[in-house]
Coordinates of C-alpha atoms in Angstrom, one line a residue:
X1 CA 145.4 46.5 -5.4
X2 CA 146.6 44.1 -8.1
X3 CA 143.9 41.5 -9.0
X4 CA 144.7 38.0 -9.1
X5 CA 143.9 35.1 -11.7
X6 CA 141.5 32.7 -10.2
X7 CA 144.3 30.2 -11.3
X8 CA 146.5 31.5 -8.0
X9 CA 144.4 29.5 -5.6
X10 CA 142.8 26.8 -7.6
X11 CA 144.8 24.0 -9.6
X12 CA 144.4 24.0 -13.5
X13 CA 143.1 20.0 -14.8
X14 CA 140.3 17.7 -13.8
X15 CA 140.1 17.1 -10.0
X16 CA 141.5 13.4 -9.7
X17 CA 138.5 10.6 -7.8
X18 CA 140.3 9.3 -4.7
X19 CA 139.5 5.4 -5.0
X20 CA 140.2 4.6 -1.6
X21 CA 138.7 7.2 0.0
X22 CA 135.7 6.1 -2.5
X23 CA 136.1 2.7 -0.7
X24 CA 136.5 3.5 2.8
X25 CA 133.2 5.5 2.6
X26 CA 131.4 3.2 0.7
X27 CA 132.4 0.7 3.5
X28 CA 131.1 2.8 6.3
X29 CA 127.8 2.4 4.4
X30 CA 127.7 -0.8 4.6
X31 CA 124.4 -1.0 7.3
X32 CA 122.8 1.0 4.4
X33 CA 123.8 -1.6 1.9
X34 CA 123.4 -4.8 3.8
X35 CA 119.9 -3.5 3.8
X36 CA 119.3 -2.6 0.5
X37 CA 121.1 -6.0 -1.1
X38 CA 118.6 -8.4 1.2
X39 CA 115.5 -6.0 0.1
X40 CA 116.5 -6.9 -3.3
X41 CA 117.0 -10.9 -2.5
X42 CA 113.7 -10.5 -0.8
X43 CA 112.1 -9.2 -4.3
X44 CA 113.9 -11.3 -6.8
X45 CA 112.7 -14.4 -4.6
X46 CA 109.3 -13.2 -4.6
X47 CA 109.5 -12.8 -8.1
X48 CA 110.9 -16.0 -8.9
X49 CA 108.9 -17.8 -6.4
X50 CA 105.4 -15.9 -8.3
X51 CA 107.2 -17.2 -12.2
X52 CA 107.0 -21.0 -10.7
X53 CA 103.7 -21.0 -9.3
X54 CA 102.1 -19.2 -12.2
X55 CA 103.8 -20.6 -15.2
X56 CA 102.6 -23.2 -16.8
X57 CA 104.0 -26.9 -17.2
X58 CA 105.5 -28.1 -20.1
X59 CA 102.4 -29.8 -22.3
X60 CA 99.2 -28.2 -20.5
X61 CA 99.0 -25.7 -22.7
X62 CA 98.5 -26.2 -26.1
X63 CA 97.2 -29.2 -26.9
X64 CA 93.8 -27.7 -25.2
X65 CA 93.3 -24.7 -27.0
X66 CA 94.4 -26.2 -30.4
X67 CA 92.5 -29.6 -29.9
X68 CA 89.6 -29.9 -32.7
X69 CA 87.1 -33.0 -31.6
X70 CA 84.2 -34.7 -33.1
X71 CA 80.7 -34.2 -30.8
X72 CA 80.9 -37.6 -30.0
X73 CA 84.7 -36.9 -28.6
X74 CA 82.9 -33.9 -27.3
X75 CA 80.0 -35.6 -25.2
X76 CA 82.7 -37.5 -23.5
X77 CA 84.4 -35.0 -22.1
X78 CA 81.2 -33.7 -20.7
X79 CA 80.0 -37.1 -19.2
X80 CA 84.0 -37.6 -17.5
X81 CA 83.2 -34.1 -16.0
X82 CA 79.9 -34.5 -14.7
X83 CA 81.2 -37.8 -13.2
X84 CA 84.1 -36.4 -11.6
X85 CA 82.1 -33.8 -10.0
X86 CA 79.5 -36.3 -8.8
X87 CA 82.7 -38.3 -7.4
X88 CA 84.2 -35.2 -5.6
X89 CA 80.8 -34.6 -4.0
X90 CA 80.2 -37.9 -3.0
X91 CA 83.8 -38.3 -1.7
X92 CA 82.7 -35.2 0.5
X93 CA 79.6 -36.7 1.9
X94 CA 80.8 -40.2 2.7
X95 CA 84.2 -38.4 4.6
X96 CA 82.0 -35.5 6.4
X97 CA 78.5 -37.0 6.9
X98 CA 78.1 -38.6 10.4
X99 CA 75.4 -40.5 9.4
X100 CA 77.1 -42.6 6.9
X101 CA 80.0 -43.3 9.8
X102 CA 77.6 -44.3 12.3
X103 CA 77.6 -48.3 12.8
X104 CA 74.6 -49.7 11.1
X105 CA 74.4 -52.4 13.8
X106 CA 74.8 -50.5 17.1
X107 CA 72.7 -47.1 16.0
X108 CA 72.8 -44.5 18.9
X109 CA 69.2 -43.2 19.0
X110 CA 66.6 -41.2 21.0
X111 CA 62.8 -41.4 20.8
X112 CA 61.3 -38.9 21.4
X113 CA 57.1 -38.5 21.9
X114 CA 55.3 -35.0 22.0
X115 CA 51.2 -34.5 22.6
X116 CA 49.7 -31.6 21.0
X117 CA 46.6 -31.1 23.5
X118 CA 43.6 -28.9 23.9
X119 CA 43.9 -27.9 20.4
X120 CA 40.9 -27.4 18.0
X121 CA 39.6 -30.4 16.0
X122 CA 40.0 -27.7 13.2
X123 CA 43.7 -26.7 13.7
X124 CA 45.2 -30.0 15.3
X125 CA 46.4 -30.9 11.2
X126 CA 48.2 -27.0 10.9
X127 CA 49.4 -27.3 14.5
X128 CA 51.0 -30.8 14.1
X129 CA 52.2 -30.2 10.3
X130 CA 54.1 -27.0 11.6
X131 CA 56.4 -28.9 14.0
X132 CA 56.8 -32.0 11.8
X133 CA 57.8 -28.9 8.7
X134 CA 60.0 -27.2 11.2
X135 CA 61.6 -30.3 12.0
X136 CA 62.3 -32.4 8.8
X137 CA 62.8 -29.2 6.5
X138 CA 65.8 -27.9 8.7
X139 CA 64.3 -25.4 10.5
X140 CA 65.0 -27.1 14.3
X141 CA 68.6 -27.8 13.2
X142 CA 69.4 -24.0 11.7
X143 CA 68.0 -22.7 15.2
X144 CA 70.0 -25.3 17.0
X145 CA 73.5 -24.4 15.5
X146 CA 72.7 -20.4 16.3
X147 CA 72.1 -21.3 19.9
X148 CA 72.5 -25.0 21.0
X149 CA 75.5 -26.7 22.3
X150 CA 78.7 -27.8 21.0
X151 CA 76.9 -30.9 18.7
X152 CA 75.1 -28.5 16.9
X153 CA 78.2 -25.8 16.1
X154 CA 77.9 -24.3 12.3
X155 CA 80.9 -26.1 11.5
X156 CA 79.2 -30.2 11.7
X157 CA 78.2 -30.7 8.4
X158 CA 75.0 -32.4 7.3
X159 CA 73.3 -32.7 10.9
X160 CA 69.9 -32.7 9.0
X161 CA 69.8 -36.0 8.3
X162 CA 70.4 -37.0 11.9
X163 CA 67.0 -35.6 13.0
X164 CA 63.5 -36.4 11.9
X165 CA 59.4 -36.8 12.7
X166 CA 56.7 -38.7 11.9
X167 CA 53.4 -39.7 13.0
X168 CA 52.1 -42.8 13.3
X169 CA 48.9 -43.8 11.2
X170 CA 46.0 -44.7 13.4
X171 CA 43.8 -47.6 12.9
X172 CA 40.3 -47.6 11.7
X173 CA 38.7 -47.8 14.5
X174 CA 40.4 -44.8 16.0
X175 CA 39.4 -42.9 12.6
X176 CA 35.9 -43.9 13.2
X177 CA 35.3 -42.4 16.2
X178 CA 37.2 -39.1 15.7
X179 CA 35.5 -38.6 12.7
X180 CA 32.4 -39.6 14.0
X181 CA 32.4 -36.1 16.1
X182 CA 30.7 -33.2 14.8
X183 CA 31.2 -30.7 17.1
X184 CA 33.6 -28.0 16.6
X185 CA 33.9 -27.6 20.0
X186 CA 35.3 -30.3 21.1
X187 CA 39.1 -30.1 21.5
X188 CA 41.6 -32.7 19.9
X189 CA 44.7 -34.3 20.6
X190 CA 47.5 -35.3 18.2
X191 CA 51.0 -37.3 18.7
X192 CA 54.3 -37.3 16.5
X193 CA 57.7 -38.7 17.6
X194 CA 61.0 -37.2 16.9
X195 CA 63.7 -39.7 16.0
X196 CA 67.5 -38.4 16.6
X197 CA 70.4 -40.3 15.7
X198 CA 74.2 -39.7 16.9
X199 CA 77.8 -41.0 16.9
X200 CA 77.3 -41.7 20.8
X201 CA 75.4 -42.0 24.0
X202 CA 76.2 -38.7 25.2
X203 CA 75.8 -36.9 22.1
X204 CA 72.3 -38.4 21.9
X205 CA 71.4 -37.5 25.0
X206 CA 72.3 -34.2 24.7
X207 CA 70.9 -33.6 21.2
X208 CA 67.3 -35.0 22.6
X209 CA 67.6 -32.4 25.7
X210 CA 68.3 -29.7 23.0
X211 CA 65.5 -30.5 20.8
X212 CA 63.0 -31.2 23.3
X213 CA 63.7 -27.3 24.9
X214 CA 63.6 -26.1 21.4
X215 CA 60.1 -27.3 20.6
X216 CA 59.1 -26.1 23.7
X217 CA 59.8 -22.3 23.1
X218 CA 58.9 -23.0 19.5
X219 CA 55.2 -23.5 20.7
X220 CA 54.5 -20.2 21.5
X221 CA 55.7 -19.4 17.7
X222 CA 53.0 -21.9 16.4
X223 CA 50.4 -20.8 18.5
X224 CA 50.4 -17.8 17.5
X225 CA 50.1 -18.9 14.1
X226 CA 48.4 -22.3 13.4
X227 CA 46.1 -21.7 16.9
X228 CA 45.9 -22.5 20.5
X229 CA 47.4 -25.7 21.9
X230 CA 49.8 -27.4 24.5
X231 CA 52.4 -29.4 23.6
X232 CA 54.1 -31.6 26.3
X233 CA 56.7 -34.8 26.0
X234 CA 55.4 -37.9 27.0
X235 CA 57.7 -40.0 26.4
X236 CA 61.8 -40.3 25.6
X237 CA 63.8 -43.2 24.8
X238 CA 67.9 -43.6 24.5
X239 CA 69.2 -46.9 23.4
X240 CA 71.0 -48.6 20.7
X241 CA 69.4 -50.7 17.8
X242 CA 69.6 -52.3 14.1
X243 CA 69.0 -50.4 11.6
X244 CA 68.8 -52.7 8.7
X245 CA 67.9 -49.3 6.3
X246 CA 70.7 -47.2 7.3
X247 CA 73.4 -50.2 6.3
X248 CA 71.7 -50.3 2.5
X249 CA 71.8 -46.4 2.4
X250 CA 75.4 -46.4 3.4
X251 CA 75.5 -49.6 1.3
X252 CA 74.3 -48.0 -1.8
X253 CA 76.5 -44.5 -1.4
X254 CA 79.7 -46.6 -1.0
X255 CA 78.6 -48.4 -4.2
X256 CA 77.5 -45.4 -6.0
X257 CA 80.8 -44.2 -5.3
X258 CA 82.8 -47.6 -6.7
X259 CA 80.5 -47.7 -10.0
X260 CA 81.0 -44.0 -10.8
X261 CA 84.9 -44.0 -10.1
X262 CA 84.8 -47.5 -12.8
X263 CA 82.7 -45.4 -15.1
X264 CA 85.2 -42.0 -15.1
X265 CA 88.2 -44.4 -15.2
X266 CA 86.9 -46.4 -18.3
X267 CA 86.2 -42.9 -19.9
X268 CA 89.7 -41.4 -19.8
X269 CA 91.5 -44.6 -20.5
X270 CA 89.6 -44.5 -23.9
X271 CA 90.4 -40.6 -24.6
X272 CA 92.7 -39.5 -27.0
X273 CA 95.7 -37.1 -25.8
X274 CA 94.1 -34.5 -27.3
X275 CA 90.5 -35.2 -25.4
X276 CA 92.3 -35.6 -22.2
X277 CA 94.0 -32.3 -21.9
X278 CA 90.3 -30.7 -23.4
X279 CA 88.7 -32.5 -20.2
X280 CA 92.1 -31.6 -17.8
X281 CA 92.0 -28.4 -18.5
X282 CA 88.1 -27.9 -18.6
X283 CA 88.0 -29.4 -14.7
X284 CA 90.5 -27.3 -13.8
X285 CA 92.9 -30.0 -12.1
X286 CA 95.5 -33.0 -13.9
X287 CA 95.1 -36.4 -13.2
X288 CA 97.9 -38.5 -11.9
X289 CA 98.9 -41.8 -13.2
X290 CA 98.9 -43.3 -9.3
X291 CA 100.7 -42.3 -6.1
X292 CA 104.1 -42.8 -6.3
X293 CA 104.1 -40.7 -9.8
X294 CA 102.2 -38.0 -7.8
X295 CA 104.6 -37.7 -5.1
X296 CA 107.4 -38.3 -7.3
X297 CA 106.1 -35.4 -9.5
X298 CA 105.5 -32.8 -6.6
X299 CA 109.1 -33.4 -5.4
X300 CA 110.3 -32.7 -8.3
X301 CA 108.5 -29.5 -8.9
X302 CA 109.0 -28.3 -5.2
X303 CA 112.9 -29.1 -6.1
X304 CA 112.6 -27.0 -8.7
X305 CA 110.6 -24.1 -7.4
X306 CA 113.2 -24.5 -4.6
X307 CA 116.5 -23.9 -7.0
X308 CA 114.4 -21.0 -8.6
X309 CA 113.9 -18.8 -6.0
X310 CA 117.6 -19.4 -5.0
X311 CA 118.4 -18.4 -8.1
X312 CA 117.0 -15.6 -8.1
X313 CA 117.2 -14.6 -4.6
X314 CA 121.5 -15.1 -5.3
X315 CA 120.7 -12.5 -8.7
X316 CA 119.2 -10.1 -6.4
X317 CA 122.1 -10.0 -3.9
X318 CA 124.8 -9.3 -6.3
X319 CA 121.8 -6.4 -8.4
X320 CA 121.0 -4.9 -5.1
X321 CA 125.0 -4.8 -4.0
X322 CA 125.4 -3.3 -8.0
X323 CA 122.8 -0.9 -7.7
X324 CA 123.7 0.3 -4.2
X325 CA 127.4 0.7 -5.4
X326 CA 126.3 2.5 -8.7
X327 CA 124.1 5.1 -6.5
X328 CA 126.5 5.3 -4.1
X329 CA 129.9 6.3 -6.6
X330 CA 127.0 8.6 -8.5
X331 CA 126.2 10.4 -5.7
X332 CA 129.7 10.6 -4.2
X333 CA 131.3 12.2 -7.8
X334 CA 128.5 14.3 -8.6
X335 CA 127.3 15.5 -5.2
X336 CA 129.8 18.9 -5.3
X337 CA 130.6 18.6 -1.7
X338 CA 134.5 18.7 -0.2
X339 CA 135.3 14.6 0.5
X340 CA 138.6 14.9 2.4
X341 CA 141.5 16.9 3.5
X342 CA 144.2 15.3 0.4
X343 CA 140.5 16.7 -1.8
X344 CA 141.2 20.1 -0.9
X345 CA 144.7 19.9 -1.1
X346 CA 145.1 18.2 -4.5
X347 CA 142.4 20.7 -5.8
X348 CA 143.6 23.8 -4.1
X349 CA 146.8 25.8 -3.8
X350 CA 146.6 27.5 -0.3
X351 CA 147.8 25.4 2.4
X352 CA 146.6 23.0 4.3
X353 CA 147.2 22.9 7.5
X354 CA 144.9 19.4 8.5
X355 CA 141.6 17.9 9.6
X356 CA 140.0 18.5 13.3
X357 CA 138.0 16.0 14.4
X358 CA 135.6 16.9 17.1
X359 CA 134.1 13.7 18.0
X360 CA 134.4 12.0 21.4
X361 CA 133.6 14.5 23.6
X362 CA 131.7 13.1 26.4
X363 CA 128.6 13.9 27.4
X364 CA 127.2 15.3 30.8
X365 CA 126.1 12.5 33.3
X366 CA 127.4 9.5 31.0
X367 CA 128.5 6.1 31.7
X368 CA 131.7 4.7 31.9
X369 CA 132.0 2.7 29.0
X370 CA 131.0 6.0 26.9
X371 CA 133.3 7.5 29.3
X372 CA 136.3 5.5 27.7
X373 CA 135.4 6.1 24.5
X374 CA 135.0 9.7 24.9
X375 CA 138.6 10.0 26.7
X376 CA 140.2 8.3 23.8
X377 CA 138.1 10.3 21.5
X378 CA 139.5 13.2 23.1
X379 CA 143.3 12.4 23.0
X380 CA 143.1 11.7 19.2
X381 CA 141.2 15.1 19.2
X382 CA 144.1 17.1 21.3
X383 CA 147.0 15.5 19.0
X384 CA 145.2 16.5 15.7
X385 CA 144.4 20.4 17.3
X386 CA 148.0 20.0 18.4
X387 CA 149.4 19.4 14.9
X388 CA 147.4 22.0 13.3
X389 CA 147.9 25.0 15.8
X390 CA 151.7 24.5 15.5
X391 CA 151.4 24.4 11.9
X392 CA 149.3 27.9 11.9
X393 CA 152.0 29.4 14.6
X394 CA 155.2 28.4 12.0
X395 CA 152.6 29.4 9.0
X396 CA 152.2 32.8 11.0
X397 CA 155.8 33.4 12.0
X398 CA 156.8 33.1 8.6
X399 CA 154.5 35.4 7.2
X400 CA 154.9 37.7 9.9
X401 CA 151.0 37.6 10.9
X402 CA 149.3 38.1 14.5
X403 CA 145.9 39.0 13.5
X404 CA 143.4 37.1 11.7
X405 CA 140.4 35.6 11.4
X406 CA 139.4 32.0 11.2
X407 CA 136.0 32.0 8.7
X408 CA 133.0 29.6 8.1
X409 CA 130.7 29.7 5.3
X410 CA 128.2 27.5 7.7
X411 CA 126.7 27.8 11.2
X412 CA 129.2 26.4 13.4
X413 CA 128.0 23.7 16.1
X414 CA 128.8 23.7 19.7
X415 CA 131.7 21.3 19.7
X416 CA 133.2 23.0 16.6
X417 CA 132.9 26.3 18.1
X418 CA 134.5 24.9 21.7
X419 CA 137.2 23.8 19.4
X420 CA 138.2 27.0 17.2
X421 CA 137.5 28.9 20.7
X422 CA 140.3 26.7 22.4
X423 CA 142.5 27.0 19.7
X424 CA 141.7 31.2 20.0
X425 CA 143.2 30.8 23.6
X426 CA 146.4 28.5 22.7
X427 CA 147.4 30.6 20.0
X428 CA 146.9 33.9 22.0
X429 CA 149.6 32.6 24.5
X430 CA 152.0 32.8 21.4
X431 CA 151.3 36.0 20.7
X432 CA 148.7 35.8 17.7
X433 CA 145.3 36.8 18.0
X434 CA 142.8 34.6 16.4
X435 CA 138.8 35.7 15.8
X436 CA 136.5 33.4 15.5
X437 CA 133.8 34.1 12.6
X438 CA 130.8 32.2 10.7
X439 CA 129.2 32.4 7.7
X440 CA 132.0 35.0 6.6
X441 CA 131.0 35.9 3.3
X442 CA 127.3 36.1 3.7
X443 CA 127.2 38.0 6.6
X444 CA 128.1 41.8 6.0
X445 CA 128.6 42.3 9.8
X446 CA 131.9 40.7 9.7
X447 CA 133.4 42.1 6.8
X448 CA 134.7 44.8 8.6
X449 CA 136.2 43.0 11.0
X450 CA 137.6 40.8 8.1
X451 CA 138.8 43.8 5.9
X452 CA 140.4 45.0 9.1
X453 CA 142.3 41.8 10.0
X454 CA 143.5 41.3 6.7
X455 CA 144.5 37.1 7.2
X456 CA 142.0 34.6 7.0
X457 CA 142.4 31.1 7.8
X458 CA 139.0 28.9 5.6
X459 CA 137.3 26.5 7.8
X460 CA 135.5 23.8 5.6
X461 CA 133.5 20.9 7.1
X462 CA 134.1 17.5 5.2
X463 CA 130.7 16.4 3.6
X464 CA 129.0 19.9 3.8
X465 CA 131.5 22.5 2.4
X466 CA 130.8 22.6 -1.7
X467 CA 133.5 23.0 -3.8
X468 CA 131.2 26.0 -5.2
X469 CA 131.6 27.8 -1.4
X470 CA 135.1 27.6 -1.3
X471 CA 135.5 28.9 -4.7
X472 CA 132.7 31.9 -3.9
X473 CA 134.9 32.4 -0.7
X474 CA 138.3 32.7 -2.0
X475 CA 136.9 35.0 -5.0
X476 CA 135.9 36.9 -1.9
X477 CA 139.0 37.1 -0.2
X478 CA 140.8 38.2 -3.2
X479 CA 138.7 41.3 -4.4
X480 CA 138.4 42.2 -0.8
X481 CA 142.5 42.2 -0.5
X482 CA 142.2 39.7 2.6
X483 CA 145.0 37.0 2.5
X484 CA 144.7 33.4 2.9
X485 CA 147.0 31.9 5.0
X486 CA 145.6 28.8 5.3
X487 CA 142.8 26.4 5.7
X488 CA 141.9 23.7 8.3
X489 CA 138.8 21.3 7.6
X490 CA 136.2 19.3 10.1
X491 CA 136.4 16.2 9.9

């Protein structure tokens, strides 16, 4: 048999890039790319929202690191520090401390008095001195925020200083006489009060009922370790009073707090430039020249932090869209795989007889709107099989053919089989019997039957055919002597 040029089937020049078909495929991407354009808004705003809150503004750096002062210059610095430390603590206390917010003239307080009884004259001092430690060192509150009520949560700063003890100092007399007795074996007594101080009546009250059960279990603690005793309450009083010390303590705090705020402000008003972005940068914050500066100032920097990131976020939408497009039209000219029907046939020379779509066939048990669907998927089905069989029966009557084959290079599915099998049955009631046959050119089982037939109709599959199988399959065909007749394409 004469052999044929490769030429007789394929078309000589450089295959031509369909644009719109480019377009409309790009387009029924667009899910993909509607995603991939707001993950890169999401990142460019990011990125341009990180710039702005890490980059510097204009005039704090520089001056700092190039700055040369004298030590005098230097010891400044060091004093406005100090002070503004000691003013950003004492700023703290006065606004968390409840002490300093009681009122001096109507003090909330309990009383309370405990008797330390039965206890040796020689361990009364260690017993007493263990509750009055455990009490003014912290001890009683620390236990009290692990286990007492709501008052005494880990959160209330500074509760300390609400609680304390004392004893009261006996007079000579009473001194006289206790000293006066030898024997060790006579048992002491001892007294201390416990003095608690809160915002109210109620918190009071509660505070005392706390700290009175505390002590309580605490005394088995302290008899195990200072020696034997019994400790009782004798006595509790709640009421309000004067406290003519508590208003100079919160007297002096509040003045403390005016002299050293004078102090810091007479400092930086006599720094140079260069000393005040040394002592700026070395507390790690930037004063502000009063409020309405400071709030004009962080407007103007949220404004621009604002146009930033819409900046950027507007440069990532059009570099994800670019990116997506340039992956997209990469992929689609270099991927090797048949595109459409006008591909094959402006690439091709054997005829074409059209594309078969298979979609719309409904499924088993389904609903009536898919229903719909599916019946208008299968009309535009029957017209396309329609158009291509009676293209294949005038293609056939012409050539004079009633056998041959019609031949995958891939596994056929089950709709695509259904639909070469129905065509089998239309075109055997015209007299032309058509065999149905996969992966035809890998599969030496068939190539009998295809040698035997002698026609051949291609079946590609739009978006998984290569142009490198149809080639391989026509070089087939031609050294095998089997004649093409045709080729019809899933769409």
């Amino acid at each position: 048999m004469e052999q044929h040029s490769a030429w007789d089937w394929k078309r000589a020049g450089d295959a031509e890039v369909d644009l719109a078909d480019l377009l409309h495929k790009l387009c029924g991407k667009w899910k993909q790319a509607a995603a991939c354009v707001l993950v890169f808004a999401i990142l460019a705003g990011g990125y341009g929202w990180i710039k702005g809150s890490s980059s510097p503004q204009e005039g704090e750096l520089g001056i700092a690191e190039t700055a040369e002062l004298t030590e005098a210059e230097e010891r400044g610095i060091v004093e406005a520090v100090q002070l503004a430390q000691e003013i950003d603590g004492l700023e703290t206390y006065l606004e968390h401390s409840v002490l300093m917010q009681i009122d001096a003239y109507r003090k909330e307080r309990a009383l309370l008095l405990f008797s330390i009884d039965r206890a040796n004259r020689e361990s009364v001092a260690k017993v007493t001195e263990s509750y009055l430690s455990y009490i003014n060192n912290g001890g009683a509150v620390e236990a009290l925020k692990e286990t007492g009520g709501s008052v005494w949560k880990p959160g209330s700063a500074y509760l300390a200083e609400l609680v304390s003890a004392y004893q009261k100092v006996y007079s000579s007399p009473y001194q006289v006489v206790v000293e006066g007795t030898s024997e060790n074996s006579v048992l002491s007594e001892s007294l201390f009060y416990v003095e608690i101080i809160g915002s109210s009546a109620g918190t009071v009250k509660q505070m005392a009922q706390d700290m009175q059960d505390l002590l309580l279990d605490y005394a088995k603690e302290v008899k195990d370790t200072a020696g034997k005793h019994s400790l009782a309450l004798v006595n509790s009083v709640i009421g309000v009073t004067a406290d003519s010390g508590l208003q100079t303590q919160q007297h002096d705090k509040k003045s403390l707090l005016l002299s050293n705020q004078a102090s810091l402000q007479a400092l930086l008003d006599s720094f140079s430039e260069a000393q005040m972005a040394v002592y700026e940068d070395s507390l790690g914050t930037q004063q502000k020249k009063g409020e309405q500066e400071e709030e004009h100032t962080k407007g103007e920097e949220d404004g621009q932090n604002y146009r930033r990131i819409v900046k950027y976020m507007i440069l990532g939408l059009f570099g994800g869209a670019f990116i997506y497009c340039s992956i997209f039209a990469g992929w689609y000219l270099f991927c090797g795989k048949v595109k459409s029907v006008e591909e094959i046939k402006r690439m091709y020379t054997f005829p074409v007889f059209g594309g078969l779509p298979v979609e719309g066939v409904p499924e088993k048990g389904g609903k009536g709107g898919s229903r719909k669907a599916a019946d208008r998927g299968q009309g535009t089905t029957a017209c396309a099989q329609a158009q291509v069989l009676n293209r294949i029966r005038l293609a056939c009557k012409k050539q004079g053919v009633d056998k041959l084959c019609a031949a995958s290079d891939f596994p056929l599915g089950r709709q695509e089989k259904g639909c070469l099998e129905g065509m089998a049955g239309q075109l055997q009631a015209w007299g032309i019997d058509l065999k149905v046959v996969e992966n035809a050119t890998l599969d030496p089982a068939v190539w009998d039957q295809l040698a035997e037939t002698g026609n051949v109709i291609p079946v590609c599959k739009i978006g998984t055919t290569t142009y490198q199988m149809v080639d391989h399959a026509m070089g087939f065909y031609q050294e095998n002597g089997v004649a093409v007749v045709g080729a019809v394409a899933f769409l």
